[in-house]
Amino acid sequence: MGGDHAPEEIVAGAVDAVEEHGVRVVLVGQATRIRRELDRHGAIGKIPIVHADEALDMGEGALASWRKPRSSIAIACHLIRQGRASALVSAGSTAGVVATSRLRLKGQQGVLRPAIAVTLPTRPRPTILLDAGATADVKPEGLVQFAALGTAYAQILLGLERPTVGLLNIGAEPGKGDKVAKRAHELLAGGGHGLEFAGNVEGHDLLTGKVDVIVADGFTGNVALKTMEGTIRTAFAEVRDAMTAGRAARMGALLQRRRLQDLRDRLDPDTYGGGVLLGLNGTVVIAHGASRARAITSACELAHRLAAGRIVERIREQVALTRTSRFGRWTHGERDGTGGGPAEPGERPPDPLSTADQPEPDHGEPPTAP
């Protein structure tokens, strides 16, 4: 139910993910509207529906997680905690999705703060940037854990055994940056954490493919990401104008059509599915609010791939390697329990089974993909 074009484009993308890519999906939201969209695509009975009374508005922030305990995001998280789903995909308000997911799924044991990982269109292979906005203020130990989260993500997404990690900074020298960046560099360079640290990287390295994982606090990472996105859009607009400025330019563009199409696809955010909220007891993929069907299909494929790669378990193993004696006492479990745990005090978890459409008999087991 989240996104600028919900539920039409969301359902269309989900149907394509099921029919063209074999992803197992359950749709959570207002059952009547969802069923209407499924009927338009001839998909009634092919995708289970779980009804949700409420939905987070695109303008709602973190407090919506408390104001709307029966939102579609909250119920989807409940399905994950029940083991009836493995991942969540949403194009809704990023703040609302992050807050609700953190409240309902809890942080993994030992994870200080979650982080949003995004894919940058570098060559010869993509680069992972995190955090892209989940945690603005972070300690040096948190940046080390972000490196662990990004390493686990890159191992599954990029198929790398030991991805290289860079720390986003204002200079390549070890002594650059503020106190947090300097201390984080010391911890990362010190070894003993199972990470392949390659040193500091600068803003102009974001699209060079110098490292496989780039680590930053959420404030810096978000600014860097949006600056890069704006620059790419501006550059593309200028190239388009130049190639349509005259007859000769248009003829040249026609001859280069295939190369230009490949470049556009590589730089199009819809190709990558969205950001992934790492560090929770469940996989959460946050698609862009303006996502169309193609982006939702990509997001579902990404969630399916991460769930199949057991990203939660991989993160648990990688984070365990970073818990050295210098900061191992700062664990999620020591701050607010063991992480998974029961529902919040005084909260009665919503029972989606009471309002769910019953799947057709041939659906088999409850869905385990997003």
Coordinates of C-alpha atoms in Angstrom, one line a residue:
M1 CA 0.0 0.0 0.0
G2 CA 3.0 2.3 0.1
G3 CA 4.4 4.4 -2.7
D4 CA 3.3 7.1 -5.0
H5 CA 1.7 4.7 -7.4
A6 CA 0.2 2.2 -4.9
P7 CA -1.4 -0.2 -5.1
E8 CA -1.6 -0.4 -8.9
E9 CA 2.1 -0.5 -9.7
I10 CA 3.0 -2.5 -6.6
V11 CA 0.6 -5.3 -7.5
A12 CA 1.7 -5.2 -11.1
G13 CA 5.3 -5.6 -10.1
A14 CA 4.5 -8.4 -7.7
V15 CA 2.5 -10.3 -10.3
D16 CA 5.5 -10.1 -12.7
A17 CA 7.8 -11.3 -10.0
V18 CA 5.6 -14.3 -9.5
E19 CA 4.8 -15.2 -13.1
E20 CA 8.1 -14.3 -14.8
H21 CA 10.7 -14.9 -12.1
G22 CA 9.1 -17.5 -9.8
V23 CA 9.3 -15.5 -6.6
R24 CA 6.8 -16.5 -4.0
V25 CA 4.8 -13.5 -2.8
V26 CA 2.1 -12.6 -0.3
L27 CA 0.4 -9.2 -0.6
V28 CA -0.4 -7.4 2.6
G29 CA -2.8 -4.4 2.6
Q30 CA -6.4 -3.6 1.9
A31 CA -7.8 -6.8 0.5
T32 CA -10.6 -5.3 -1.6
R33 CA -8.3 -3.0 -3.5
I34 CA -5.6 -5.6 -3.9
R35 CA -8.1 -8.2 -5.2
R36 CA -9.3 -5.6 -7.7
E37 CA -5.8 -5.1 -9.1
L38 CA -5.1 -8.8 -9.2
D39 CA -8.2 -9.3 -11.2
R40 CA -7.0 -6.8 -13.8
H41 CA -3.9 -9.0 -14.3
G42 CA -5.8 -12.2 -14.3
A43 CA -4.0 -13.3 -11.1
I44 CA -6.8 -13.9 -8.7
G45 CA -6.0 -17.0 -6.7
K46 CA -2.3 -17.0 -7.7
I47 CA -1.1 -14.7 -4.9
P48 CA -2.3 -14.9 -1.3
I49 CA -3.6 -11.7 0.4
V50 CA -3.3 -10.8 4.0
H51 CA -5.7 -8.0 5.0
A52 CA -4.4 -4.9 6.8
D53 CA -6.8 -2.3 8.2
E54 CA -4.3 0.6 8.0
A55 CA -1.4 1.8 5.8
L56 CA 1.3 4.3 6.5
D57 CA 1.0 7.5 4.5
M58 CA 3.9 8.6 2.4
G59 CA 4.3 11.8 4.6
E60 CA 4.3 9.9 7.9
G61 CA 7.5 9.6 9.9
A62 CA 8.8 7.3 12.6
L63 CA 5.9 7.9 15.0
A64 CA 3.6 6.2 12.6
S65 CA 4.9 2.9 13.9
W66 CA 3.2 3.6 17.2
R67 CA 0.1 5.4 15.9
K68 CA -0.8 2.6 13.4
P69 CA -0.1 -0.8 15.1
R70 CA -2.2 -2.6 12.4
S71 CA -0.6 -1.0 9.4
S72 CA 0.4 -3.2 6.4
I73 CA 4.1 -2.9 7.4
A74 CA 3.4 -4.0 11.0
I75 CA 1.4 -7.0 9.9
A76 CA 4.0 -7.9 7.3
C77 CA 6.7 -7.8 10.0
H78 CA 4.4 -10.1 12.1
L79 CA 4.4 -12.6 9.3
I80 CA 8.2 -12.6 9.3
R81 CA 8.3 -13.2 13.0
Q82 CA 5.8 -16.0 12.6
G83 CA 8.0 -17.6 10.0
R84 CA 5.4 -17.3 7.3
A85 CA 7.5 -14.9 5.3
S86 CA 11.3 -14.4 4.9
A87 CA 11.5 -10.8 3.7
L88 CA 9.5 -7.5 3.4
V89 CA 9.3 -5.3 0.4
S90 CA 7.8 -1.8 0.6
A91 CA 7.9 1.5 -1.4
G92 CA 6.3 3.4 1.5
S93 CA 7.8 6.1 3.7
T94 CA 11.4 5.3 4.4
A95 CA 11.1 6.7 8.0
G96 CA 7.9 4.8 8.6
V97 CA 9.3 1.5 7.2
V98 CA 12.5 1.8 9.2
A99 CA 10.8 2.7 12.5
T100 CA 8.1 0.0 12.2
S101 CA 10.6 -2.7 11.1
R102 CA 13.0 -1.8 14.0
L103 CA 10.1 -1.9 16.5
R104 CA 8.5 -5.2 15.2
L105 CA 11.5 -7.2 14.0
K106 CA 14.1 -6.0 16.6
G107 CA 17.8 -5.7 16.0
Q108 CA 19.9 -8.8 15.7
Q109 CA 21.9 -9.9 18.7
G110 CA 25.1 -7.9 18.9
V111 CA 24.1 -5.3 16.2
L112 CA 24.4 -1.8 17.6
R113 CA 22.4 0.0 14.9
P114 CA 20.8 -1.1 11.6
A115 CA 22.0 0.4 8.3
I116 CA 20.5 0.9 4.8
A117 CA 22.7 -0.6 2.0
V118 CA 22.3 0.6 -1.5
T119 CA 23.9 -0.5 -4.8
L120 CA 26.0 1.9 -6.8
P121 CA 26.3 1.3 -10.6
T122 CA 30.1 1.0 -10.8
R123 CA 32.3 -1.2 -13.0
P124 CA 33.4 -3.9 -13.3
R125 CA 30.8 -4.8 -10.7
P126 CA 28.5 -2.8 -8.4
T127 CA 29.6 -1.2 -5.1
I128 CA 27.7 -1.3 -1.9
L129 CA 27.2 1.9 0.1
L130 CA 25.9 2.0 3.7
D131 CA 24.5 3.6 5.7
A132 CA 22.3 5.5 3.3
G133 CA 20.1 7.1 6.0
A134 CA 19.0 4.7 8.8
T135 CA 21.4 5.9 11.5
A136 CA 22.6 9.5 11.3
D137 CA 24.8 9.5 14.5
V138 CA 27.1 6.5 14.9
K139 CA 30.1 5.6 17.1
P140 CA 33.3 4.3 15.6
E141 CA 32.4 0.8 16.7
G142 CA 29.1 1.2 14.7
L143 CA 31.0 2.0 11.6
V144 CA 33.0 -1.2 12.0
Q145 CA 29.8 -3.1 12.3
F146 CA 28.4 -1.4 9.2
A147 CA 31.5 -2.8 7.4
A148 CA 30.5 -6.2 8.7
L149 CA 26.9 -5.8 7.5
G150 CA 28.1 -4.6 4.1
T151 CA 30.6 -7.4 3.8
A152 CA 27.8 -10.0 4.4
Y153 CA 25.6 -8.2 1.9
A154 CA 28.3 -8.1 -0.8
Q155 CA 29.1 -11.8 -0.3
I156 CA 25.6 -12.7 -1.3
L157 CA 24.8 -10.0 -3.8
L158 CA 28.2 -9.9 -5.5
G159 CA 29.3 -13.4 -4.9
L160 CA 32.6 -12.3 -3.3
E161 CA 34.3 -14.3 -0.6
R162 CA 36.3 -11.4 0.8
P163 CA 34.9 -8.0 -0.5
T164 CA 37.1 -5.0 0.1
V165 CA 35.9 -2.3 2.4
G166 CA 36.6 1.5 2.3
L167 CA 35.7 4.2 4.9
L168 CA 34.2 7.3 3.3
N169 CA 36.3 10.3 4.4
I170 CA 37.6 13.7 3.4
G171 CA 41.0 12.3 2.5
A172 CA 42.8 9.0 1.8
E173 CA 45.3 9.4 4.6
P174 CA 44.7 7.5 7.8
G175 CA 44.7 10.7 9.9
K176 CA 42.0 12.5 8.0
G177 CA 38.4 13.2 9.3
D178 CA 36.8 13.8 12.6
K179 CA 37.3 11.8 15.8
V180 CA 34.8 9.2 14.8
A181 CA 36.3 8.6 11.4
K182 CA 39.9 8.5 12.8
R183 CA 38.9 6.0 15.5
A184 CA 36.9 3.9 13.0
H185 CA 40.0 3.8 10.8
E186 CA 42.1 2.6 13.7
L187 CA 39.7 -0.2 14.5
L188 CA 39.3 -1.3 10.9
A189 CA 43.0 -1.2 10.2
G190 CA 43.8 -3.1 13.4
G191 CA 42.5 -6.3 11.9
G192 CA 41.1 -9.3 13.9
H193 CA 37.6 -8.7 12.6
G194 CA 37.4 -10.7 9.5
L195 CA 37.2 -7.7 7.2
E196 CA 39.2 -6.8 4.2
F197 CA 39.8 -3.1 4.9
A198 CA 41.4 -1.1 2.1
G199 CA 41.6 2.3 3.9
N200 CA 39.8 5.6 3.3
V201 CA 38.0 6.5 0.1
E202 CA 36.8 10.0 -0.9
G203 CA 33.7 11.3 -2.6
H204 CA 35.1 11.0 -6.1
D205 CA 35.7 7.3 -5.5
L206 CA 32.0 6.5 -5.1
L207 CA 31.6 5.5 -8.8
T208 CA 35.1 4.2 -9.5
G209 CA 34.7 0.7 -8.2
K210 CA 37.8 1.2 -6.0
V211 CA 36.4 -1.0 -3.3
D212 CA 33.4 -3.3 -3.0
V213 CA 31.8 -1.8 0.2
I214 CA 31.9 1.9 1.2
V215 CA 31.0 2.7 4.8
A216 CA 29.7 6.0 6.2
D217 CA 27.3 7.2 8.9
G218 CA 23.7 7.7 7.8
F219 CA 23.9 11.4 7.4
T220 CA 27.0 11.4 5.2
G221 CA 25.9 8.4 3.2
N222 CA 22.5 9.9 2.5
V223 CA 23.9 13.2 1.4
A224 CA 26.5 11.4 -0.8
L225 CA 23.9 9.2 -2.4
K226 CA 21.5 12.0 -3.2
T227 CA 24.3 14.2 -4.5
M228 CA 25.4 11.4 -6.8
E229 CA 21.8 10.7 -8.0
G230 CA 21.2 14.4 -8.8
T231 CA 24.5 14.6 -10.7
I232 CA 23.6 11.5 -12.8
R233 CA 20.2 12.9 -13.6
T234 CA 21.7 16.3 -14.6
A235 CA 24.4 14.7 -16.7
F236 CA 21.8 12.5 -18.5
A237 CA 19.6 15.5 -19.2
E238 CA 22.6 17.3 -20.7
V239 CA 23.6 14.3 -22.8
R240 CA 20.0 14.0 -24.1
D241 CA 19.8 17.6 -25.0
A242 CA 23.1 17.4 -26.8
M243 CA 22.1 14.3 -28.8
T244 CA 18.8 15.9 -29.9
A245 CA 20.2 19.3 -30.7
G246 CA 20.4 18.8 -34.5
R247 CA 20.0 16.3 -37.3
A248 CA 23.6 15.1 -37.2
A249 CA 23.4 14.6 -33.4
R250 CA 20.2 12.6 -33.7
M251 CA 21.8 10.4 -36.3
G252 CA 24.8 9.8 -34.1
A253 CA 22.5 8.9 -31.2
L254 CA 20.7 6.4 -33.4
L255 CA 23.9 4.7 -34.2
Q256 CA 24.8 4.5 -30.5
R257 CA 21.3 3.5 -29.4
R258 CA 22.3 0.1 -28.0
R259 CA 25.2 1.5 -25.9
L260 CA 23.0 4.4 -24.6
Q261 CA 20.3 1.9 -23.6
D262 CA 22.8 -0.2 -21.8
L263 CA 24.1 2.8 -20.0
R264 CA 20.7 4.0 -19.0
D265 CA 19.8 0.5 -17.6
R266 CA 23.0 0.4 -15.6
L267 CA 22.4 3.8 -14.0
D268 CA 18.6 3.3 -13.5
P269 CA 17.8 2.8 -9.8
D270 CA 14.8 0.6 -10.8
T271 CA 17.4 -2.0 -11.9
Y272 CA 18.7 -2.6 -8.4
G273 CA 15.4 -2.8 -6.5
G274 CA 16.1 -0.4 -3.7
G275 CA 17.9 -0.2 -0.4
V276 CA 18.1 -3.0 2.1
L277 CA 17.8 -2.4 5.9
L278 CA 20.4 -4.7 7.4
G279 CA 20.9 -5.7 11.0
L280 CA 17.3 -6.8 11.9
N281 CA 15.8 -10.2 12.5
G282 CA 14.4 -10.2 9.0
T283 CA 15.2 -8.9 5.6
V284 CA 13.6 -5.5 4.6
V285 CA 13.9 -4.0 1.1
I286 CA 12.9 -0.4 0.8
A287 CA 12.0 0.6 -2.8
H288 CA 11.9 4.2 -4.0
G289 CA 8.6 6.0 -3.3
A290 CA 8.2 6.7 -7.0
S291 CA 8.7 3.0 -8.0
R292 CA 6.8 1.6 -10.9
A293 CA 6.2 -2.1 -11.6
R294 CA 9.7 -2.8 -12.9
A295 CA 11.3 -1.5 -9.7
I296 CA 9.0 -3.5 -7.5
T297 CA 9.8 -6.7 -9.5
S298 CA 13.5 -6.0 -9.0
A299 CA 12.9 -5.4 -5.3
C300 CA 11.0 -8.7 -5.0
E301 CA 13.9 -10.5 -6.8
L302 CA 16.4 -8.9 -4.5
A303 CA 14.5 -9.8 -1.4
H304 CA 14.2 -13.4 -2.7
R305 CA 17.9 -13.6 -3.4
L306 CA 18.9 -12.3 0.0
A307 CA 16.5 -14.6 1.8
A308 CA 17.8 -17.6 -0.2
G309 CA 21.3 -16.6 0.7
R310 CA 20.4 -16.5 4.4
I311 CA 21.5 -12.9 4.8
V312 CA 20.3 -12.7 8.5
E313 CA 22.5 -15.7 9.4
R314 CA 25.4 -14.4 7.3
I315 CA 25.3 -11.0 9.1
R316 CA 25.1 -12.8 12.5
E317 CA 28.3 -14.7 11.7
Q318 CA 30.1 -11.6 10.3
V319 CA 29.2 -9.4 13.3
A320 CA 30.4 -12.0 15.7
L321 CA 33.9 -11.6 14.2
T322 CA 33.9 -7.9 14.9
R323 CA 33.0 -8.2 18.6
T324 CA 36.5 -7.8 19.9
S325 CA 37.3 -7.0 23.6
R326 CA 37.5 -3.3 22.7
F327 CA 33.8 -2.9 22.0
G328 CA 32.2 -6.3 22.4
R329 CA 30.4 -5.1 25.5
W330 CA 28.2 -2.9 23.3
T331 CA 25.8 -5.5 22.1
H332 CA 22.1 -5.1 21.2
G333 CA 21.2 -7.8 23.7
E334 CA 22.8 -5.9 26.6
R335 CA 20.9 -2.7 25.7
D336 CA 17.3 -4.0 25.2
G337 CA 17.1 -7.8 25.4
T338 CA 18.0 -10.5 23.1
G339 CA 16.7 -8.9 19.9
G340 CA 14.1 -11.4 18.7
G341 CA 11.9 -11.7 21.7
P342 CA 8.2 -11.5 22.2
A343 CA 5.9 -8.6 21.4
E344 CA 6.3 -5.3 23.1
P345 CA 4.9 -5.0 26.7
G346 CA 1.2 -4.4 26.6
E347 CA 1.0 -5.1 22.9
R348 CA -1.2 -7.7 21.5
P349 CA 0.3 -8.7 18.1
P350 CA -2.2 -8.5 15.2
D351 CA -3.4 -11.8 14.0
P352 CA -3.3 -11.6 10.2
L353 CA -4.8 -15.1 9.9
S354 CA -8.1 -13.8 11.1
T355 CA -8.4 -11.4 8.2
A356 CA -6.4 -13.2 5.5
D357 CA -7.8 -14.5 2.2
Q358 CA -7.4 -18.3 2.3
P359 CA -4.9 -19.4 -0.4
E360 CA -6.1 -21.8 -3.1
P361 CA -5.5 -25.4 -2.2
D362 CA -2.7 -25.8 -4.7
H363 CA -0.6 -23.1 -3.1
G364 CA 1.1 -25.5 -0.8
E365 CA 3.0 -24.2 2.2
P366 CA 2.7 -20.5 3.3
P367 CA 5.0 -18.2 1.3
T368 CA 8.5 -18.0 2.5
A369 CA 9.7 -15.3 0.1
P370 CA 8.8 -11.6 0.3

